[in-house]
Coordinates of C-alpha atoms and ligand atoms in Angstrom, one line a residue:
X1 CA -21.4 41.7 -54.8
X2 CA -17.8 41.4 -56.5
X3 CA -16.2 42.0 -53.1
X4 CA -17.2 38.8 -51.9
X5 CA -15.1 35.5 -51.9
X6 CA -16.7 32.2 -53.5
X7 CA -16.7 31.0 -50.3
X8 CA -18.5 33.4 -48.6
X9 CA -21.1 33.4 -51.4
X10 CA -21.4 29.9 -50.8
X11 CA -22.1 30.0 -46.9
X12 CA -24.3 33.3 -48.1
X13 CA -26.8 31.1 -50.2
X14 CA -26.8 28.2 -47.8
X15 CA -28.5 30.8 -45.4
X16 CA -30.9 32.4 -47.5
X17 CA -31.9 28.7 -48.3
X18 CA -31.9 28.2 -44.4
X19 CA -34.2 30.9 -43.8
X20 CA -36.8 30.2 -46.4
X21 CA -37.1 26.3 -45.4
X22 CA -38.9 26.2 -42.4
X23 CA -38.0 22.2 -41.7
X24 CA -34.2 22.8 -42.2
X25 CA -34.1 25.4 -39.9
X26 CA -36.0 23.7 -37.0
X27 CA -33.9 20.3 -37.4
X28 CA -30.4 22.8 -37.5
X29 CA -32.2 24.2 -33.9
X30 CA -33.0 20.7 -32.6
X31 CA -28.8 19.6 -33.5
X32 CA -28.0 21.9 -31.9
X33 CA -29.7 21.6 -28.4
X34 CA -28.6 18.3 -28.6
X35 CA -25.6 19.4 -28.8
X36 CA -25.6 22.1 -25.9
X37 CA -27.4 18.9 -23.1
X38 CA -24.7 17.1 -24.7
X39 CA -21.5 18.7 -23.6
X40 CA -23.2 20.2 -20.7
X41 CA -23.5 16.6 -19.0
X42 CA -19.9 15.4 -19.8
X43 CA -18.6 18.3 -18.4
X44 CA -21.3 17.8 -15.3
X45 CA -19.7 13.4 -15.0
X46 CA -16.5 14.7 -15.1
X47 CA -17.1 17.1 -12.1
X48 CA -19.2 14.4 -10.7
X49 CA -16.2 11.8 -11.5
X50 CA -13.7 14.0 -9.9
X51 CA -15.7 15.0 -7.0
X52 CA -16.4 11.1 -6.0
X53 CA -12.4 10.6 -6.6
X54 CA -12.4 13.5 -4.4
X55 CA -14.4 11.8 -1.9
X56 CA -12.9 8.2 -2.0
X57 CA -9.4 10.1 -1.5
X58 CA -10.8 12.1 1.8
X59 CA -12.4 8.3 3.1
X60 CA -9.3 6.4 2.4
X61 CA -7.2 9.5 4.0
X62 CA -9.3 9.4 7.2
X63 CA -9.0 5.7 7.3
X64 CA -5.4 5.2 7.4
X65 CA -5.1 8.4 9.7
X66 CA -7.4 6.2 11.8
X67 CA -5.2 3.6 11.8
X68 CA -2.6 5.5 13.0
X69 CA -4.5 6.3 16.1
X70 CA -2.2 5.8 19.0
X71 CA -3.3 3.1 21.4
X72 CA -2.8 2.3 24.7
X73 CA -2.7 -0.8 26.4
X74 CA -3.5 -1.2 30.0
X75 CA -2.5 -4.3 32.0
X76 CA -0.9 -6.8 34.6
X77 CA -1.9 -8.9 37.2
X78 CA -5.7 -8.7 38.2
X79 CA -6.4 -6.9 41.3
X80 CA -3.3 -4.3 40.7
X81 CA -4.8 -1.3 40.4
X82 CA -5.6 -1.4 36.1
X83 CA -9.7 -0.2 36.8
X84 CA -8.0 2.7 38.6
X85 CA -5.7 3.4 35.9
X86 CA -7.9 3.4 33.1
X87 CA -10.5 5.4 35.0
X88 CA -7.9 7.9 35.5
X89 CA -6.8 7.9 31.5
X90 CA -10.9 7.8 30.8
X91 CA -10.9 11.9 32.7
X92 CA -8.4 12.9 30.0
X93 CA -10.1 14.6 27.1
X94 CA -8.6 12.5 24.6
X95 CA -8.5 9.2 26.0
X96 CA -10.8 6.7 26.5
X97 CA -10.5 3.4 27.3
X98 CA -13.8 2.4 28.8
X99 CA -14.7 -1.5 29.9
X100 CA -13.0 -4.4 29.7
X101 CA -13.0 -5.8 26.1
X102 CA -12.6 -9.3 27.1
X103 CA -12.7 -10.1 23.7
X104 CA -9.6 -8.8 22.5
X105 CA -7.1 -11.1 25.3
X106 CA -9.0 -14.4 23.7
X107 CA -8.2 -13.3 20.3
X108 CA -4.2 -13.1 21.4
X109 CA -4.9 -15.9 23.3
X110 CA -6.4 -17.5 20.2
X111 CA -3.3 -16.1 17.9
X112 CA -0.9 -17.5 20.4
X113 CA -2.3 -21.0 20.7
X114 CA -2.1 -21.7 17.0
X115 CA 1.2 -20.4 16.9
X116 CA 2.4 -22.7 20.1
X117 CA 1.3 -25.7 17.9
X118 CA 3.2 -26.5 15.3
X119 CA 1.3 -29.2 13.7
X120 CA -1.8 -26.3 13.9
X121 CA 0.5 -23.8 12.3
X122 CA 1.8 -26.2 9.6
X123 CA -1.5 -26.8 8.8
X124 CA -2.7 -23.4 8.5
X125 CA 0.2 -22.6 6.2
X126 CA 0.0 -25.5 3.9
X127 CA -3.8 -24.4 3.9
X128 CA -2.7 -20.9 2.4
X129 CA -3.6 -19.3 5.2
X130 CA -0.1 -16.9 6.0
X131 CA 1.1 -15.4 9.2
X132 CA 1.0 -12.3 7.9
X133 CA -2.8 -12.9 6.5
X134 CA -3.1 -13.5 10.4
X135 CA -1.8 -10.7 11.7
X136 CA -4.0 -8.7 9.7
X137 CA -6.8 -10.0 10.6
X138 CA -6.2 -10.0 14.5
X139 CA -5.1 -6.1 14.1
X140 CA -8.0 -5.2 11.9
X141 CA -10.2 -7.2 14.5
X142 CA -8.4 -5.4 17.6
X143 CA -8.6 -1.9 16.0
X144 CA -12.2 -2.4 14.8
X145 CA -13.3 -2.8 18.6
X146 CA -10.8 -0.8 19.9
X147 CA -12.5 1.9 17.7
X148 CA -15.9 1.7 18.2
X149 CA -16.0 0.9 21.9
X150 CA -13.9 3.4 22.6
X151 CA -16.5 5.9 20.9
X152 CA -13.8 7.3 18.0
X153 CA -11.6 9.1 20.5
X154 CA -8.2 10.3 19.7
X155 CA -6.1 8.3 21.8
X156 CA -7.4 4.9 21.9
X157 CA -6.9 2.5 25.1
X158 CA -7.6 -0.7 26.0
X159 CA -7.8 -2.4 29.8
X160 CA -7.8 -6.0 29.8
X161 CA -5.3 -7.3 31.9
X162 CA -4.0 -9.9 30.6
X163 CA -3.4 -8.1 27.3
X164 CA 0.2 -7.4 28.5
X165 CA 1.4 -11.4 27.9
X166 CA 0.8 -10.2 24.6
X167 CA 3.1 -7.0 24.4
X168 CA 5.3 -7.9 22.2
X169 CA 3.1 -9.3 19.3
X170 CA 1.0 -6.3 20.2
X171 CA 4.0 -4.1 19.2
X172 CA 4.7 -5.7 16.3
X173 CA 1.1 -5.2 14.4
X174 CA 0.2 -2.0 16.2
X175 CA 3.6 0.6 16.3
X176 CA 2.4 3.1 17.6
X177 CA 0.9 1.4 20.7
X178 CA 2.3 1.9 24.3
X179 CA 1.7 -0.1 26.9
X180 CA 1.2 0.3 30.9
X181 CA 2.4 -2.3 33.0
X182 CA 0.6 -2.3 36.8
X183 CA 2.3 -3.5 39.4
X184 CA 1.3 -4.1 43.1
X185 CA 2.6 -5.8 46.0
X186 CA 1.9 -9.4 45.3
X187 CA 0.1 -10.3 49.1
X188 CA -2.2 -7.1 48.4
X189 CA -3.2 -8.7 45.3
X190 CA -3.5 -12.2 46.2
X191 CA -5.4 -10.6 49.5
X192 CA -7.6 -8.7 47.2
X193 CA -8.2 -12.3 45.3
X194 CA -9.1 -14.3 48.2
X195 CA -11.4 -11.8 49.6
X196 CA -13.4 -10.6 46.6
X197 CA -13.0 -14.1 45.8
X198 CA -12.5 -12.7 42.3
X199 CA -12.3 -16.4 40.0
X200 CA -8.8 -15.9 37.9
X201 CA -7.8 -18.7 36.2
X202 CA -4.7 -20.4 37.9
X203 CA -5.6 -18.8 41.5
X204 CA -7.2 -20.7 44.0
X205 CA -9.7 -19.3 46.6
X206 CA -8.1 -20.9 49.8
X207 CA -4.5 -21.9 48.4
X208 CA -2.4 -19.1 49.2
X209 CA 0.8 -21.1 48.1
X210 CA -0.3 -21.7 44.5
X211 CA -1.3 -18.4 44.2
X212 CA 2.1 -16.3 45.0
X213 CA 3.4 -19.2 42.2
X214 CA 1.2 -18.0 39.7
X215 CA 1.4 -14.6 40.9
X216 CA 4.9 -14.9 40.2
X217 CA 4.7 -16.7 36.9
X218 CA 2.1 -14.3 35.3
X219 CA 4.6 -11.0 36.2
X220 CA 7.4 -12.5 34.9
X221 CA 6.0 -12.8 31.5
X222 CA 5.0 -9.6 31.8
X223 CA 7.9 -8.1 33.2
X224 CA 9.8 -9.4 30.2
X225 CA 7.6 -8.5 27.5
X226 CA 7.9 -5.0 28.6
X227 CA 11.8 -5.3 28.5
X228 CA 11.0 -6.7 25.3
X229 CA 9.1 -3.7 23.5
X230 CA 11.4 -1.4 25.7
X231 CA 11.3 1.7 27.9
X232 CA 9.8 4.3 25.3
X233 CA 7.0 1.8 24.6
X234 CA 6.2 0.1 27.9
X235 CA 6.4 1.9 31.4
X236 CA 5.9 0.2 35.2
X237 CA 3.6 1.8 37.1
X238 CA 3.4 0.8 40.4
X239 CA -0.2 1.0 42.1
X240 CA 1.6 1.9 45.8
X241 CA 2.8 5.1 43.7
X242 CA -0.1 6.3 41.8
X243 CA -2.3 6.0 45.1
X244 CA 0.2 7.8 47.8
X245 CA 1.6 10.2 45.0
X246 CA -1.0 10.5 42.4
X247 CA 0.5 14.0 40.7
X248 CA 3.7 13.1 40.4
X249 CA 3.1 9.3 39.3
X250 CA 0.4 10.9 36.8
X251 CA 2.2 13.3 35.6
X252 CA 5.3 10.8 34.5
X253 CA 2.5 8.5 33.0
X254 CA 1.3 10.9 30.5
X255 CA 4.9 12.7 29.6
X256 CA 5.5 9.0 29.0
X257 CA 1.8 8.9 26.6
X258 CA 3.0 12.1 25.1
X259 CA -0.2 13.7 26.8
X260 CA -0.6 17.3 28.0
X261 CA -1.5 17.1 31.6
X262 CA -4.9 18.2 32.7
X263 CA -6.3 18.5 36.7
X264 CA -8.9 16.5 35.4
X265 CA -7.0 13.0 35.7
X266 CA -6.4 13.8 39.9
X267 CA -10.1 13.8 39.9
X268 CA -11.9 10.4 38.1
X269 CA -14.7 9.9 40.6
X270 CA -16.2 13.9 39.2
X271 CA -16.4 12.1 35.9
X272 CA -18.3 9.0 36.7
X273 CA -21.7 7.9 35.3
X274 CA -20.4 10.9 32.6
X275 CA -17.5 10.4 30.6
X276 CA -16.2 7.6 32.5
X277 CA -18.8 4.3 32.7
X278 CA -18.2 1.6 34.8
X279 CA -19.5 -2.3 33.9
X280 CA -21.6 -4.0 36.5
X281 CA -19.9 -7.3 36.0
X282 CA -16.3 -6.2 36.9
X283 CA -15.2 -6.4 40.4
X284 CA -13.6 -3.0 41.1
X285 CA -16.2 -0.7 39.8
X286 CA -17.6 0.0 43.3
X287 CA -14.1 0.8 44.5
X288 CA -13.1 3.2 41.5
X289 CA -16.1 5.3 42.2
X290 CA -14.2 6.8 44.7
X291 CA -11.5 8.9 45.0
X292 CA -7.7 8.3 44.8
X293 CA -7.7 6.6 48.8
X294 CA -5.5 4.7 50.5
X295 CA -8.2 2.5 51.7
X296 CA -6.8 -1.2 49.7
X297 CA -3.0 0.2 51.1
X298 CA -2.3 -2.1 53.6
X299 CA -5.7 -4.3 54.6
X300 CA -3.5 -7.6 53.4
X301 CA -1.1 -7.0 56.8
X302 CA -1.5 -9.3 59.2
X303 CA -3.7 -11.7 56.7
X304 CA -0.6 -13.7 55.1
X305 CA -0.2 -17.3 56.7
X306 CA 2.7 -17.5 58.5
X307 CA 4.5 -20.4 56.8
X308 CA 4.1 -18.5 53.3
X309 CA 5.5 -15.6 54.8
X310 CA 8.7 -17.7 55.6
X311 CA 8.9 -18.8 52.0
X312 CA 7.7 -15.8 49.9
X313 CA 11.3 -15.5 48.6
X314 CA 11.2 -18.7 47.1
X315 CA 7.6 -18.7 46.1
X316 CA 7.6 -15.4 44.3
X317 CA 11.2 -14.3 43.6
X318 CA 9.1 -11.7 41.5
X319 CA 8.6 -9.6 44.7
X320 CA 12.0 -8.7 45.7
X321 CA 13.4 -8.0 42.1
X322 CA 10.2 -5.7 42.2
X323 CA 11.8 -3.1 44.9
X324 CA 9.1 -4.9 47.5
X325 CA 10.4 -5.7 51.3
X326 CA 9.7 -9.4 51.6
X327 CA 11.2 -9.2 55.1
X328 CA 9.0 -6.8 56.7
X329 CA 5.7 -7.9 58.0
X330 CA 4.4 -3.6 57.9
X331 CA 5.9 -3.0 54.9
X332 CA 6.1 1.4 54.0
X333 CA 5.6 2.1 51.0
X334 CA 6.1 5.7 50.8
X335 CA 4.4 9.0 51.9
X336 CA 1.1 10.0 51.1
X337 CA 0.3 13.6 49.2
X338 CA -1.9 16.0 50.6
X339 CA -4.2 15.5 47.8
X340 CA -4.8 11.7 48.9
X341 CA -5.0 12.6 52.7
X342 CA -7.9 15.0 51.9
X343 CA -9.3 12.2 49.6
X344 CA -9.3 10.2 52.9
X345 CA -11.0 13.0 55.1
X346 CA -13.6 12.9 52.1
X347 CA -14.4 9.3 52.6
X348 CA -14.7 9.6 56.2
X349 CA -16.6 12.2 56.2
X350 CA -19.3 11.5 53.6
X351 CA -19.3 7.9 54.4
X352 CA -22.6 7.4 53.8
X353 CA -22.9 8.4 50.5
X354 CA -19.9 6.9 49.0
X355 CA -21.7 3.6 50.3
X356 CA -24.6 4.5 48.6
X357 CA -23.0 5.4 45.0
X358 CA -20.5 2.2 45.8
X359 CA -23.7 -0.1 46.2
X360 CA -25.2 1.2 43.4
X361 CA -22.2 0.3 41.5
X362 CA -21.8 -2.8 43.0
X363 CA -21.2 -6.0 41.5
X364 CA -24.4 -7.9 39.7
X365 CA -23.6 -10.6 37.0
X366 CA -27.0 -10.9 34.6
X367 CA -29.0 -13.8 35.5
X368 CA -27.0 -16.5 33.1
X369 CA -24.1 -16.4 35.0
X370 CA -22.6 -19.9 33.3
X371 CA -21.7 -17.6 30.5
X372 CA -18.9 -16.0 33.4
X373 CA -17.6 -19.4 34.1
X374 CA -14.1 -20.8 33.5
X375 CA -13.0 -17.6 32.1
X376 CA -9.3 -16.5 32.0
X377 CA -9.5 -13.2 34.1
X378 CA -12.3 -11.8 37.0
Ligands
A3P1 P1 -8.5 -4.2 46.7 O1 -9.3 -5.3 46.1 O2 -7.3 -4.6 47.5 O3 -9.4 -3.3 47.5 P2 -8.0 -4.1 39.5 O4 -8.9 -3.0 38.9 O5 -6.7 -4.2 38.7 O6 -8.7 -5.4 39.6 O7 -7.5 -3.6 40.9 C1 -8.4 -3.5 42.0 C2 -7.8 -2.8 43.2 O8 -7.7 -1.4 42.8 C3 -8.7 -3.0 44.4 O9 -7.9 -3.4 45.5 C4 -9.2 -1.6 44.6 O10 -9.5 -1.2 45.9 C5 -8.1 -0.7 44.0 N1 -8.8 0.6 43.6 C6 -9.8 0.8 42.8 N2 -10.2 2.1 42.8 C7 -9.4 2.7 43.7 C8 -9.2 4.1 44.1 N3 -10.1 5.0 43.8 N4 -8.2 4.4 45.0 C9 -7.4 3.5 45.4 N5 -7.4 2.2 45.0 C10 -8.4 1.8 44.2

């Protein structure tokens, strides 16, 4: 065969030889299986490899969209109105701020204390431990509860109170959070206090004196922290106006949440025992079962001992710089809609069964109740 080259001749005789050894053939088939399982798993790890980068990507995406959640933060003085509020957030789709934490006030509480001391916070730096480590840690731990009690909901919220003496550290480790401050005529609350007898630190069941003084003390703080973060991050919302104009006060609150209004929100009690749940162990639960009402309105009048009355100027200076007549014994705080008037005609006419859903919600502490002692809010 002249018309083939050397080389050709070459890889010719290699096969004939090929084909008449049986053992060389069958260990050229076995190489090359190997071969094929070979490259066919690389290529399968590197799919594998890419798909768990893939994965890890997606996780770490979620978690710092997560993180970005925006949060709200729902407080003031005890007895103003914040169950009310946060019931009325809870009937929005996206938002839910369920139960008191009561965890996460201690923890700023905590935060604060340290920081108050300096010899604590010298020794906590010199100890490595930083403020920024610190911070860290308190968001992570807020976020982490704020997360999973409020069930992964868009908009997260949180009503504690006394979360708003916090609002500008808040701001600084959470900035996306805004804040609702809750403000109510100071007599109505300490009223509301003295009757419930609802256990706040500072307030004292028969001394009405002390407790305008610390009524007074406790909105201040708050008052100024809100100036503090500022007006597109903190809003006042005063409970007279959400309950005598609850449309128009709602309305402003979630423009101000960057919310899309929904009817839903002039209409919590529909969504109680569903969407919205209520704790047995705080004090309002049996009064936010009902609707918007103007029942709590006005019961303080004629309940405020004379001689405070004289000196509520000087005991709570608050009050006045508030917008609230402190000369007035029948104070008006404004006309009622006609959604809250047929609220009233609701209650009045199905009295009995709003007394039956409010007993059921009434309050009942489990039977340790030393664990509720000496604690910093209701
Ligand atoms: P009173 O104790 O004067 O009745 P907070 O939840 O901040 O502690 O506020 C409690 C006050 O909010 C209570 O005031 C309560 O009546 C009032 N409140 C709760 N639910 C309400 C509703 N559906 N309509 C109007 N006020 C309500």
């Amino acid at each position: 065969m002249p018309w083939l080259s050397i080389r050709r001749r070459l890889l010719f005789n290699m096969c004939q030889r090929i084909i008449r050894n049986p053992f060389l053939c069958f260990n050229i088939l076995f190489l090359t299986i190997i071969i094929v399982i070979l490259t066919f798993r690389t290529s399968n790890i590197q799919q594998k490899c890419s798909l768990d980068q893939n994965i890890a990507q997606q996780q770490n995406i979620s978690y710092k969209s997560s993180l970005n959640k925006p949060v709200i933060f729902i407080g003031g003085m005890p007895r103003s109105g914040t169950t009310l509020m946060r019931a009325i957030l809870d009937s929005h789709p996206l938002v839910r701020c369920g139960e008191e934490t009561r965890v996460i006030p201690r923890v700023l509480n905590m935060r604060a204390a340290w920081k108050k001391s300096t010899l604590e916070w010298n020794r906590l730096m010199a100890g490595g431990i930083s403020e920024s480590m610190i911070d860290s840690a308190i968001r992570a731990f807020v976020y982490e509860i704020l997360l999973q009690h409020n069930q992964y909901a868009d908009v997260l919220c949180d009503k504690d109170p006394f979360v708003l003496k916090y609002a500008s550290y808040i701001s600084s480790i959470f900035s996306n959070a805004k804040f609702l401050l809750l403000i109510r005529d100071a007599r109505a609350v300490i009223h509301s206090v003295v009757t419930r007898k609802v256990t706040i630190t500072g307030f004292n069941l028969s001394d009405y004196r002390q407790n305008f003084k610390v009524w007074n003390k406790g909105m201040e703080t708050m008052i100024d922290q809100c100036t503090l973060v500022g007006k597109d991050k903190c809003l006042h919302v005063y409970y007279e106006q959400l309950v005598l104009q609850p449309k128009k006060t709602i309305e402003n609150i979630l423009k101000f949440l960057n919310l899309t209004w929904v009817d839903s929100v002039l209409h919590h009690e529909e969504l109680v025992g569903k969407k919205i749940s209520l704790s047995k162990t705080e004090h309002s639960s049996d009064q936010v079962i009902k609707p918007i009402n103007l029942e709590a309105l006005t019961k303080w009048i004629g309940h405020i001992p004379d001689d405070i009355k004289n000196e509520i100027d000087t005991l709570a200076p608050m009050l006045k710089k508030l917008g609230y007549d402190t000369q007035s014994d029948v104070p008006t705080y404004g006309v009622a809609d006609q959604l809250v008037l047929s609220n009233m005609n609701n209650l009045k006419e199905n009295a009995e069964f709003w007394d039956a859903k409010a007993k059921a919600y009434a309050r009942h502490l489990p039977n340790d109740t030393s664990l509720f002692q000496n604690h910093t809010n209701n």
